[in-house]
Coordinates of C-alpha atoms and ligand atoms in Angstrom, one line a residue:
X1 CA 18.6 -21.7 -24.1
X2 CA 16.3 -22.9 -21.1
X3 CA 15.3 -21.2 -18.0
X4 CA 17.1 -23.8 -16.0
X5 CA 20.5 -22.3 -17.3
X6 CA 19.8 -18.9 -16.1
X7 CA 17.5 -19.3 -12.8
X8 CA 18.8 -18.8 -9.4
X9 CA 19.3 -22.1 -7.8
X10 CA 18.3 -23.6 -5.3
X11 CA 15.3 -21.6 -5.1
X12 CA 15.2 -19.2 -1.9
X13 CA 11.8 -20.4 -0.2
X14 CA 10.0 -19.2 3.0
X15 CA 7.1 -20.4 4.7
X16 CA 3.7 -18.7 4.6
X17 CA 3.3 -18.3 8.4
X18 CA 6.5 -16.4 9.0
X19 CA 6.3 -12.5 9.5
X20 CA 7.1 -10.0 6.9
X21 CA 10.1 -8.9 9.0
X22 CA 11.6 -12.6 9.0
X23 CA 10.9 -12.8 5.1
X24 CA 12.8 -9.4 4.6
X25 CA 15.6 -10.9 6.5
X26 CA 15.8 -14.2 4.4
X27 CA 15.7 -12.2 1.2
X28 CA 18.4 -9.7 2.5
X29 CA 20.5 -12.6 3.5
X30 CA 20.2 -14.5 0.3
X31 CA 20.7 -11.2 -1.7
X32 CA 17.7 -12.1 -3.8
X33 CA 14.4 -9.9 -4.7
X34 CA 11.8 -12.6 -4.2
X35 CA 11.3 -16.0 -2.5
X36 CA 8.9 -18.8 -3.1
X37 CA 6.4 -19.6 -0.6
X38 CA 5.9 -23.2 0.4
X39 CA 3.4 -25.0 2.4
X40 CA 4.0 -27.8 5.0
X41 CA 4.1 -30.5 2.2
X42 CA 6.7 -28.3 0.3
X43 CA 4.2 -27.3 -2.5
X44 CA 4.4 -23.9 -4.0
X45 CA 1.6 -21.8 -2.8
X46 CA 2.7 -18.3 -3.6
X47 CA 5.7 -15.7 -4.3
X48 CA 6.6 -13.0 -2.1
X49 CA 9.0 -10.3 -3.5
X50 CA 10.7 -6.9 -2.0
X51 CA 7.8 -5.0 -3.9
X52 CA 5.3 -6.9 -1.6
X53 CA 7.3 -6.0 1.5
X54 CA 7.6 -2.4 0.4
X55 CA 4.1 -2.0 -0.3
X56 CA 3.0 -3.5 2.9
X57 CA 5.4 -0.9 4.7
X58 CA 3.8 1.9 2.6
X59 CA 0.2 0.8 3.7
X60 CA 1.5 1.2 7.5
X61 CA 1.2 -2.7 7.8
X62 CA 3.3 -3.8 10.9
X63 CA 5.9 -6.2 9.3
X64 CA 6.6 -7.9 12.7
X65 CA 2.8 -8.9 13.1
X66 CA 1.7 -9.6 9.5
X67 CA 2.5 -12.8 7.9
X68 CA 3.6 -13.7 4.2
X69 CA 0.5 -15.5 3.5
X70 CA -1.3 -11.9 3.9
X71 CA 0.6 -10.2 1.3
X72 CA 2.1 -12.9 -1.1
X73 CA 0.8 -13.5 -4.7
X74 CA -1.1 -16.5 -4.5
X75 CA -1.0 -19.3 -7.2
X76 CA 1.6 -17.6 -9.2
X77 CA 2.4 -18.3 -12.8
X78 CA 5.2 -20.8 -13.1
X79 CA 7.8 -22.0 -15.6
X80 CA 9.1 -25.4 -16.1
X81 CA 12.7 -26.1 -16.1
X82 CA 12.6 -26.9 -19.9
X83 CA 10.9 -23.8 -20.9
X84 CA 12.9 -21.5 -23.2
X85 CA 14.4 -18.1 -22.2
X86 CA 12.1 -16.5 -25.1
X87 CA 8.9 -17.9 -23.3
X88 CA 10.1 -16.5 -20.0
X89 CA 10.8 -13.1 -21.6
X90 CA 7.3 -12.8 -23.2
X91 CA 5.9 -13.5 -19.7
X92 CA 7.8 -11.0 -18.0
X93 CA 7.1 -8.3 -20.7
X94 CA 3.3 -9.1 -21.2
X95 CA 2.4 -9.7 -17.6
X96 CA 4.9 -7.1 -15.9
X97 CA 6.3 -10.0 -13.5
X98 CA 9.8 -9.5 -12.2
X99 CA 10.5 -12.9 -10.9
X100 CA 9.0 -16.4 -11.8
X101 CA 9.3 -19.5 -10.0
X102 CA 10.6 -22.4 -12.0
X103 CA 9.2 -26.1 -11.3
X104 CA 10.9 -29.4 -11.9
X105 CA 7.6 -31.7 -11.8
X106 CA 5.9 -30.3 -8.6
X107 CA 8.9 -29.2 -6.8
X108 CA 10.4 -25.7 -7.1
X109 CA 14.0 -25.9 -8.6
X110 CA 14.8 -22.1 -9.0
X111 CA 13.6 -18.7 -9.4
X112 CA 14.2 -16.8 -12.7
X113 CA 14.6 -13.1 -12.3
X114 CA 13.9 -10.6 -15.3
X115 CA 17.4 -9.5 -14.7
X116 CA 18.8 -12.9 -15.5
X117 CA 17.4 -13.0 -18.7
X118 CA 18.1 -9.3 -19.7
X119 CA 21.6 -9.7 -18.7
X120 CA 22.2 -12.7 -21.2
X121 CA 20.5 -11.5 -24.4
X122 CA 19.6 -8.7 -26.6
X123 CA 15.7 -8.5 -26.6
X124 CA 15.5 -8.5 -30.2
X125 CA 17.4 -11.9 -30.5
X126 CA 15.3 -13.6 -27.8
X127 CA 11.8 -12.3 -28.5
X128 CA 10.5 -14.6 -31.2
X129 CA 9.1 -12.7 -34.4
X130 CA 5.6 -11.4 -33.9
X131 CA 5.5 -11.7 -30.2
X132 CA 3.8 -8.8 -28.3
X133 CA 5.8 -5.6 -27.6
X134 CA 5.8 -4.3 -23.9
X135 CA 2.5 -2.6 -22.9
X136 CA 2.6 1.0 -23.8
X137 CA 0.5 3.5 -21.5
X138 CA -1.7 6.0 -23.2
X139 CA -0.2 9.1 -24.7
X140 CA -0.2 11.8 -22.0
X141 CA -0.9 9.0 -19.4
X142 CA -4.5 9.7 -19.3
X143 CA -6.6 7.6 -17.2
X144 CA -3.3 6.0 -15.6
X145 CA -3.0 6.0 -11.7
X146 CA 0.8 6.3 -11.3
X147 CA 0.9 7.0 -7.5
X148 CA -1.3 6.8 -4.5
X149 CA -2.3 10.1 -2.8
X150 CA -4.2 11.3 0.3
X151 CA -3.8 15.0 -0.7
X152 CA -6.8 15.5 -2.9
X153 CA -8.7 14.5 -6.0
X154 CA -10.7 15.9 -8.9
X155 CA -14.1 14.2 -10.0
X156 CA -14.8 15.7 -13.3
X157 CA -18.1 14.0 -13.9
X158 CA -19.4 15.3 -10.6
X159 CA -17.9 18.7 -10.9
X160 CA -16.2 18.1 -7.5
X161 CA -12.7 18.6 -6.0
X162 CA -11.5 18.1 -2.7
X163 CA -8.6 18.5 -0.5
X164 CA -7.9 15.4 2.0
X165 CA -11.6 14.5 1.5
X166 CA -13.1 17.9 2.3
X167 CA -15.0 19.8 -0.4
X168 CA -12.5 22.4 -1.7
X169 CA -15.3 24.8 -2.4
X170 CA -16.6 24.7 1.0
X171 CA -13.1 25.1 2.5
X172 CA -12.6 28.2 0.3
X173 CA -16.0 29.5 1.5
X174 CA -15.2 28.9 5.2
X175 CA -11.7 28.8 6.0
X176 CA -8.5 30.8 5.9
X177 CA -5.5 30.4 3.5
X178 CA -3.4 29.1 6.6
X179 CA -6.1 26.5 7.7
X180 CA -6.3 24.9 4.5
X181 CA -2.5 25.2 4.1
X182 CA -2.1 23.3 7.4
X183 CA -4.7 20.7 6.1
X184 CA -2.8 20.0 2.9
X185 CA 0.9 19.9 4.1
X186 CA 0.4 18.8 7.8
X187 CA -2.7 16.6 7.0
X188 CA -5.2 17.7 9.4
X189 CA -7.5 20.8 10.0
X190 CA -5.7 22.7 12.7
X191 CA -7.4 23.5 16.0
X192 CA -7.2 27.0 17.5
X193 CA -3.7 26.4 19.2
X194 CA -2.3 24.5 16.2
X195 CA -3.3 27.2 13.9
X196 CA -2.0 30.1 15.9
X197 CA 1.4 28.3 16.0
X198 CA 1.4 27.3 12.4
X199 CA 0.5 30.9 11.6
X200 CA 3.4 32.4 13.8
X201 CA 5.7 30.1 11.9
X202 CA 4.6 31.1 8.3
X203 CA 5.0 34.8 9.6
X204 CA 8.5 34.2 10.8
X205 CA 9.4 32.4 7.7
X206 CA 8.7 35.4 5.5
X207 CA 12.2 36.6 6.2
X208 CA 14.4 36.3 2.9
X209 CA 17.7 34.4 3.7
X210 CA 20.9 36.4 3.9
X211 CA 22.6 37.4 0.7
X212 CA 19.7 36.9 -2.0
X213 CA 18.5 40.4 -2.2
X214 CA 21.2 41.5 -4.6
X215 CA 20.5 38.2 -6.7
X216 CA 16.9 39.1 -6.9
X217 CA 17.6 42.5 -8.0
X218 CA 19.9 40.9 -10.7
X219 CA 16.9 38.7 -11.8
X220 CA 14.5 41.6 -11.9
X221 CA 16.7 43.6 -14.1
X222 CA 17.3 40.7 -16.7
X223 CA 16.7 42.0 -20.3
X224 CA 14.0 39.5 -21.0
X225 CA 12.3 39.5 -17.8
X226 CA 9.0 37.5 -17.4
X227 CA 7.4 37.4 -14.1
X228 CA 7.2 33.6 -13.8
X229 CA 10.4 32.7 -15.3
X230 CA 12.0 35.0 -12.8
X231 CA 10.0 33.5 -9.9
X232 CA 11.5 30.2 -10.9
X233 CA 14.8 31.6 -10.9
X234 CA 14.2 33.3 -7.5
X235 CA 12.8 29.9 -5.9
X236 CA 15.8 28.3 -7.0
X237 CA 18.2 30.8 -5.6
X238 CA 16.0 31.1 -2.3
X239 CA 16.0 27.3 -1.7
X240 CA 19.8 27.2 -2.2
X241 CA 20.5 30.1 0.2
X242 CA 18.1 28.2 2.8
X243 CA 20.5 25.2 2.4
X244 CA 17.6 22.9 1.5
X245 CA 18.9 19.3 1.8
X246 CA 18.0 16.3 -0.2
X247 CA 14.7 15.1 1.1
X248 CA 16.2 11.6 1.1
X249 CA 18.6 12.8 4.1
X250 CA 15.6 14.2 6.1
X251 CA 12.9 13.2 8.4
X252 CA 9.2 13.7 7.3
X253 CA 9.3 16.5 10.0
X254 CA 12.2 18.3 8.4
X255 CA 10.6 17.9 4.9
X256 CA 7.5 19.6 6.1
X257 CA 9.7 22.3 7.8
X258 CA 11.3 23.0 4.5
X259 CA 7.9 23.1 2.7
X260 CA 6.7 25.6 5.0
X261 CA 9.6 28.0 4.8
X262 CA 9.8 28.0 1.3
X263 CA 5.8 28.3 0.6
X264 CA 6.0 31.4 2.8
X265 CA 8.9 33.0 1.0
X266 CA 7.7 32.4 -2.6
X267 CA 5.2 35.4 -2.5
X268 CA 7.9 37.5 -0.8
X269 CA 10.3 36.7 -3.3
X270 CA 7.9 37.3 -6.1
X271 CA 6.9 40.8 -5.0
X272 CA 10.6 41.8 -4.6
X273 CA 10.9 41.1 -8.1
X274 CA 7.9 42.8 -9.3
X275 CA 8.5 46.0 -7.5
X276 CA 12.1 46.2 -8.4
X277 CA 11.1 45.5 -12.0
X278 CA 8.7 48.5 -12.0
X279 CA 11.2 50.7 -10.1
X280 CA 9.5 50.5 -6.6
X281 CA 10.9 50.2 -3.2
X282 CA 10.2 46.6 -1.9
X283 CA 7.8 46.3 0.8
X284 CA 8.2 44.1 3.7
X285 CA 5.5 41.8 4.7
X286 CA 3.3 42.9 7.5
X287 CA 3.6 40.3 10.3
X288 CA 0.0 41.4 11.4
X289 CA -1.5 40.2 8.2
X290 CA -2.4 36.7 6.9
X291 CA -1.1 35.2 3.7
X292 CA -3.5 36.9 1.3
X293 CA -3.7 40.3 2.9
X294 CA 0.2 40.4 3.0
X295 CA 0.4 39.3 -0.6
X296 CA -1.5 42.4 -1.8
X297 CA 0.0 44.5 0.9
X298 CA 3.6 43.7 -0.7
X299 CA 2.3 44.1 -4.3
X300 CA 0.5 47.5 -3.7
X301 CA 2.3 49.1 -0.9
X302 CA -1.0 49.5 1.0
X303 CA -3.0 47.5 3.3
X304 CA -5.9 46.0 1.4
X305 CA -9.6 46.3 2.2
X306 CA -10.7 43.3 4.1
X307 CA -13.1 42.3 1.2
X308 CA -10.4 42.5 -1.4
X309 CA -7.9 40.4 0.8
X310 CA -10.9 37.7 1.4
X311 CA -11.8 37.6 -2.3
X312 CA -8.1 36.9 -3.2
X313 CA -7.8 34.4 -0.3
X314 CA -10.8 32.5 -1.8
X315 CA -9.2 32.4 -5.2
X316 CA -5.8 31.2 -3.7
X317 CA -7.5 28.4 -1.6
X318 CA -9.4 27.3 -4.7
X319 CA -6.3 26.9 -6.6
X320 CA -3.8 25.4 -4.1
X321 CA -4.3 21.9 -5.5
X322 CA -6.1 20.1 -8.3
X323 CA -5.3 16.3 -8.7
X324 CA -2.4 14.8 -10.2
X325 CA -1.7 17.7 -12.8
X326 CA 1.5 17.9 -14.5
X327 CA 3.5 20.2 -12.5
X328 CA 2.5 18.2 -9.3
X329 CA 3.5 15.0 -11.2
X330 CA 6.9 16.9 -12.0
X331 CA 7.3 17.9 -8.2
X332 CA 6.8 14.2 -7.2
X333 CA 9.2 12.9 -10.0
X334 CA 12.0 15.1 -8.8
X335 CA 11.4 14.3 -5.0
X336 CA 11.4 10.6 -6.0
X337 CA 15.2 10.9 -6.8
X338 CA 15.7 12.1 -3.1
X339 CA 16.4 15.6 -4.4
X340 CA 16.0 18.8 -2.3
X341 CA 12.6 20.7 -2.5
X342 CA 13.9 23.7 -4.2
X343 CA 14.7 21.6 -7.1
X344 CA 11.3 20.0 -7.0
X345 CA 9.7 23.4 -6.7
X346 CA 11.8 24.8 -9.6
X347 CA 10.8 22.0 -11.8
X348 CA 7.1 22.4 -10.9
X349 CA 7.1 26.0 -11.9
X350 CA 8.8 24.9 -15.1
X351 CA 5.7 22.6 -15.9
X352 CA 3.3 25.2 -14.9
X353 CA 4.8 27.9 -17.5
X354 CA 4.0 25.9 -20.2
X355 CA 0.8 27.4 -22.0
X356 CA -0.9 24.0 -21.9
X357 CA -1.0 24.3 -18.1
X358 CA -0.4 27.7 -16.8
X359 CA -3.9 28.6 -17.6
X360 CA -5.4 31.5 -19.5
X361 CA -6.8 34.1 -17.0
X362 CA -5.1 36.9 -18.8
X363 CA -6.4 35.7 -22.1
X364 CA -10.1 35.5 -20.8
X365 CA -9.8 39.3 -19.7
X366 CA -8.0 40.1 -23.0
X367 CA -11.3 38.5 -24.7
X368 CA -13.4 40.7 -22.5
X369 CA -11.3 43.8 -23.7
X370 CA -11.7 42.8 -27.3
X371 CA -15.5 42.5 -26.9
X372 CA -15.6 46.0 -25.4
X373 CA -19.3 46.3 -24.8
X374 CA -22.2 43.9 -24.0
X375 CA -24.2 44.7 -27.2
X376 CA -20.9 43.3 -29.3
X377 CA -20.6 40.1 -27.4
X378 CA -22.9 38.0 -29.3
X379 CA -21.5 39.0 -32.8
X380 CA -17.8 38.7 -31.5
X381 CA -18.4 35.2 -29.8
X382 CA -20.2 33.7 -32.7
X383 CA -17.6 34.9 -35.2
X384 CA -14.7 33.6 -33.0
X385 CA -16.3 30.0 -33.0
X386 CA -17.1 29.8 -36.4
X387 CA -13.4 30.8 -37.3
X388 CA -12.6 27.7 -35.4
X389 CA -11.2 29.7 -32.2
X390 CA -11.7 28.8 -28.8
X391 CA -13.5 31.0 -26.2
X392 CA -10.8 31.7 -23.5
X393 CA -12.3 30.8 -19.9
X394 CA -14.6 27.9 -21.4
X395 CA -14.5 24.2 -21.7
X396 CA -12.2 21.9 -19.7
X397 CA -10.4 18.6 -20.1
X398 CA -11.9 17.0 -16.7
X399 CA -14.8 18.9 -16.0
X400 CA -17.8 18.0 -18.3
X401 CA -20.2 20.1 -16.0
X402 CA -19.8 23.5 -14.2
X403 CA -16.3 23.7 -12.9
X404 CA -16.8 24.3 -9.1
X405 CA -14.1 26.9 -8.9
X406 CA -15.7 28.9 -11.5
X407 CA -19.2 28.9 -9.6
X408 CA -17.4 30.2 -6.4
X409 CA -15.4 32.5 -8.1
X410 CA -18.4 34.3 -10.0
X411 CA -20.1 34.6 -6.5
X412 CA -16.7 36.2 -5.3
X413 CA -16.6 38.6 -8.3
X414 CA -20.1 39.5 -7.8
X415 CA -19.6 40.6 -4.1
X416 CA -16.8 42.6 -5.4
X417 CA -19.2 44.3 -7.9
X418 CA -18.2 46.8 -10.5
X419 CA -18.8 47.4 -14.0
X420 CA -16.4 44.8 -15.3
X421 CA -18.0 42.0 -13.2
X422 CA -21.7 43.0 -14.6
X423 CA -20.2 42.8 -18.0
X424 CA -18.5 39.5 -17.7
X425 CA -21.6 37.9 -16.3
X426 CA -23.5 39.3 -19.7
X427 CA -20.6 37.9 -21.7
X428 CA -20.6 34.5 -19.9
X429 CA -24.3 34.2 -20.3
X430 CA -24.0 34.9 -24.2
X431 CA -21.0 32.6 -24.6
X432 CA -22.8 29.7 -23.0
X433 CA -25.9 30.2 -25.1
X434 CA -23.8 30.6 -28.4
X435 CA -21.5 27.4 -27.4
X436 CA -24.7 25.3 -26.9
X437 CA -26.0 26.4 -30.1
X438 CA -22.7 26.1 -32.2
X439 CA -20.9 23.3 -30.6
X440 CA -24.0 21.1 -29.5
X441 CA -23.5 18.2 -27.1
X442 CA -19.7 19.2 -26.2
X443 CA -20.6 20.0 -22.8
X444 CA -18.7 23.2 -22.6
X445 CA -18.9 25.4 -19.3
X446 CA -17.4 28.2 -17.7
X447 CA -13.9 27.5 -16.4
X448 CA -12.0 28.6 -13.6
X449 CA -9.8 31.3 -15.8
X450 CA -13.0 33.2 -16.7
X451 CA -13.6 34.7 -13.2
X452 CA -10.1 34.2 -11.9
X453 CA -9.0 37.0 -14.2
X454 CA -12.0 39.2 -13.1
X455 CA -11.4 38.5 -9.4
X456 CA -7.8 39.2 -9.7
X457 CA -8.1 42.4 -11.8
X458 CA -10.7 43.8 -9.3
X459 CA -8.4 43.5 -6.5
X460 CA -5.4 45.0 -8.1
X461 CA -3.4 42.0 -9.3
X462 CA -1.9 43.2 -12.6
X463 CA -2.3 40.9 -15.6
X464 CA 1.2 39.6 -15.9
X465 CA 0.9 38.8 -12.1
X466 CA -1.9 36.3 -12.8
X467 CA -0.2 33.2 -13.3
X468 CA 2.8 34.0 -10.8
X469 CA -0.2 34.2 -8.2
X470 CA -1.3 31.0 -9.1
X471 CA 2.0 29.6 -8.8
X472 CA 2.1 31.0 -5.2
X473 CA -0.8 29.3 -4.1
X474 CA -0.2 26.1 -6.0
X475 CA 3.0 26.0 -4.1
X476 CA 1.1 24.6 -1.2
X477 CA -0.3 21.9 -3.3
X478 CA 3.1 21.1 -4.5
X479 CA 4.7 21.0 -1.2
X480 CA 2.0 18.6 0.0
X481 CA 2.9 16.4 -2.8
X482 CA 6.5 16.6 -2.2
X483 CA 6.2 15.8 1.5
X484 CA 3.8 12.8 0.6
X485 CA 6.4 11.6 -1.8
X486 CA 9.3 11.8 0.7
X487 CA 7.5 10.2 3.1
X488 CA 6.9 6.9 1.1
X489 CA 9.4 7.3 -1.6
X490 CA 10.0 5.0 -4.5
X491 CA 12.2 6.3 -7.3
X492 CA 9.8 7.0 -10.3
X493 CA 11.7 5.6 -13.4
X494 CA 9.2 4.4 -16.1
X495 CA 10.5 2.9 -19.3
X496 CA 9.8 3.6 -23.0
X497 CA 9.1 1.6 -25.8
X498 CA 12.0 1.8 -28.2
X499 CA 10.7 2.3 -31.9
X500 CA 14.1 3.3 -33.5
X501 CA 16.0 1.3 -36.0
X502 CA 16.6 -2.3 -34.8
X503 CA 19.6 -2.7 -32.4
X504 CA 22.5 -3.4 -32.5
X505 CA 23.4 -1.4 -35.6
X506 CA 26.9 -1.7 -36.9
X507 CA 28.7 1.6 -37.4
X508 CA 29.4 2.5 -41.0
X509 CA 32.7 1.3 -42.3
X510 CA 35.6 3.6 -41.6
X511 CA 33.5 5.7 -39.3
X512 CA 35.2 6.9 -36.2
X513 CA 38.1 8.7 -35.0
X514 CA 41.6 7.5 -36.3
X515 CA 43.5 5.3 -33.8
X516 CA 46.3 7.9 -33.9
X517 CA 43.8 10.9 -33.0
X518 CA 42.6 8.6 -30.1
X519 CA 46.0 8.1 -28.5
X520 CA 46.8 11.8 -28.9
X521 CA 43.7 12.5 -26.7
X522 CA 45.4 10.5 -24.0
Ligands
COA1 C1 -9.4 23.4 -21.8 C2 -9.5 23.0 -23.2 C3 -8.1 22.9 -23.8 C4 -9.9 21.4 -23.0 O1 -10.1 21.0 -24.2 P1 -10.6 19.5 -24.5 O2 -11.1 18.8 -23.3 O3 -9.1 18.8 -25.2 O4 -11.5 19.5 -25.5 P2 -11.4 19.3 -27.1 O5 -10.2 20.0 -27.5 O6 -11.6 17.6 -27.2 O7 -12.9 19.9 -27.6 C5 -14.1 19.3 -27.8 C6 -14.9 20.2 -28.8 O8 -15.4 21.4 -28.1 C7 -14.8 22.5 -28.7 N1 -14.3 23.4 -27.6 C8 -13.4 23.1 -26.4 N2 -13.2 24.3 -25.8 C9 -14.0 25.3 -26.5 C10 -14.0 26.7 -26.2 N3 -13.3 27.2 -25.2 N4 -14.4 27.4 -27.2 C11 -15.2 26.9 -28.3 N5 -15.2 25.7 -28.5 C12 -14.4 24.7 -27.7 C13 -13.8 22.1 -29.5 O9 -13.4 22.9 -30.7 C14 -14.1 20.7 -30.0 O10 -15.2 20.9 -30.8 P3 -15.3 20.0 -32.1 O11 -15.8 18.6 -31.6 O12 -16.1 20.5 -33.2 O13 -14.0 19.7 -32.8 C15 -10.3 23.7 -24.2 O14 -11.5 23.7 -23.7 C16 -9.9 25.0 -24.2 O15 -9.0 25.3 -25.2 N6 -10.5 26.2 -23.7 C17 -10.1 27.4 -23.8 C18 -8.9 27.6 -23.3 C19 -9.1 28.0 -21.6 O16 -10.1 28.5 -21.0 N7 -8.0 27.3 -20.8 C20 -8.2 27.3 -19.5 C21 -8.4 25.9 -19.0 S1 -8.6 25.8 -17.4

């Protein structure tokens, strides 16, 4: 079969001087996904597709003032009318094209879409033996950029991460939780009146919606309660009670308003669960207190010391966001379907709950407990490493130098002071020395989890609340990602490389339901 039999003909064509808005109209009227771009002599100079148009809108390019010539694919790969469908399919799969212009001599005779090809043939029948399979991304998508973001990024080799371009460690040193929250979700550092307005909105949003207190009590008394899985259920229920609508039907402002409300409510719901589980009366959040101080007040029932609240606030700011991690990606995938923010956050907490993501702050503390006294550190740590164990709170997939979060948290812990902090510093020094000796060249440094546990413990957060506390601050990063995805959405729908038995497989003889049984089922 040749491509001439399958292509869309005559080709839909546009001139390169017309605007993107005009080109979009042509594609829409012809109901095709791409057009050939011709010069004055009628020669093919490029291809323009729906994807080009969408990408331009995503980059805030004015479609009424930008010409096709500025965005089209120049000197495109072409097919000839005599080419086989197998050749076309190979080009589509190897080069990731979706449309190819088909030439008859010098003239554009038609356009072949990958849909034309896939519709007519089983891939296995058309692909010649030995041809290359579709490209497979590396396992775990390591090193693959799957989206553009302005929220923030991690530079592992430099030991640096940022939120919207600002050094996140500097933000944690100098700013309040609410200032950084505004930066991440609203996109800018707030001035004085913006901050006052934003803070007032976050305080007002701390009121649990009607009718969910009983449900939270039910969750808190489940037999196999764990704080994080209960928080996941609580977020789902809370979003349902708030009536969160599909992001597809909302304006950007409405999405951000939902983001603010739910991020303000997550710690309130968490603390209700925690106190009810522990037989304590719930504590309403004090409207006079900022996020971090109110967090501790709802947890313990007393107003925290300012230095305790500030220490927790710095931890919370440092953990709001961290590049395109698994839970952030999850939140974006769910949002890309147009689903509501409650679904996206519930999924994100589910991703965070996995041991490979949720971190090990309580395990680092458990290691300190197991060591017990400074004089036992060296022997314990050596024995662990020689037994093939990993030291909790050391090493990182991305940071191959000091984890910037651990540097600041070490300072924060030191300011809080106390015997545990002193002990942790001695264990850290020993661990780094022993790792250098027993694992030379692996570039293992202290990670965020080592001092996170120490800081949280020092300000009164119980161990089983470490990861839920992390989930609260990370909700800010998730909501920033959700708002960004919703404002420039495209359904995230990758493909997989099928490696099972070759299709189509015949069903075994006689297999299935008897005809009589089928008709009895109606
Ligand atoms: C975070 C972590 C999973 C990253 O691991 P990674 O980038 O996949 O590193 P690798 O598994 O490739 O390890 C490379 C080498 O360093 C060693 N290593 C890594 N982290 C180590 C640790 N904490 N203690 C001892 N050795 C460690 C590995 O054993 C391996 O040694 P080898 O070359 O002799 O086999 C890992 O460092 C770890 O398990 N740390 C402890 C748990 C922890 O603190 N988690 C919180 C992370 S924020």
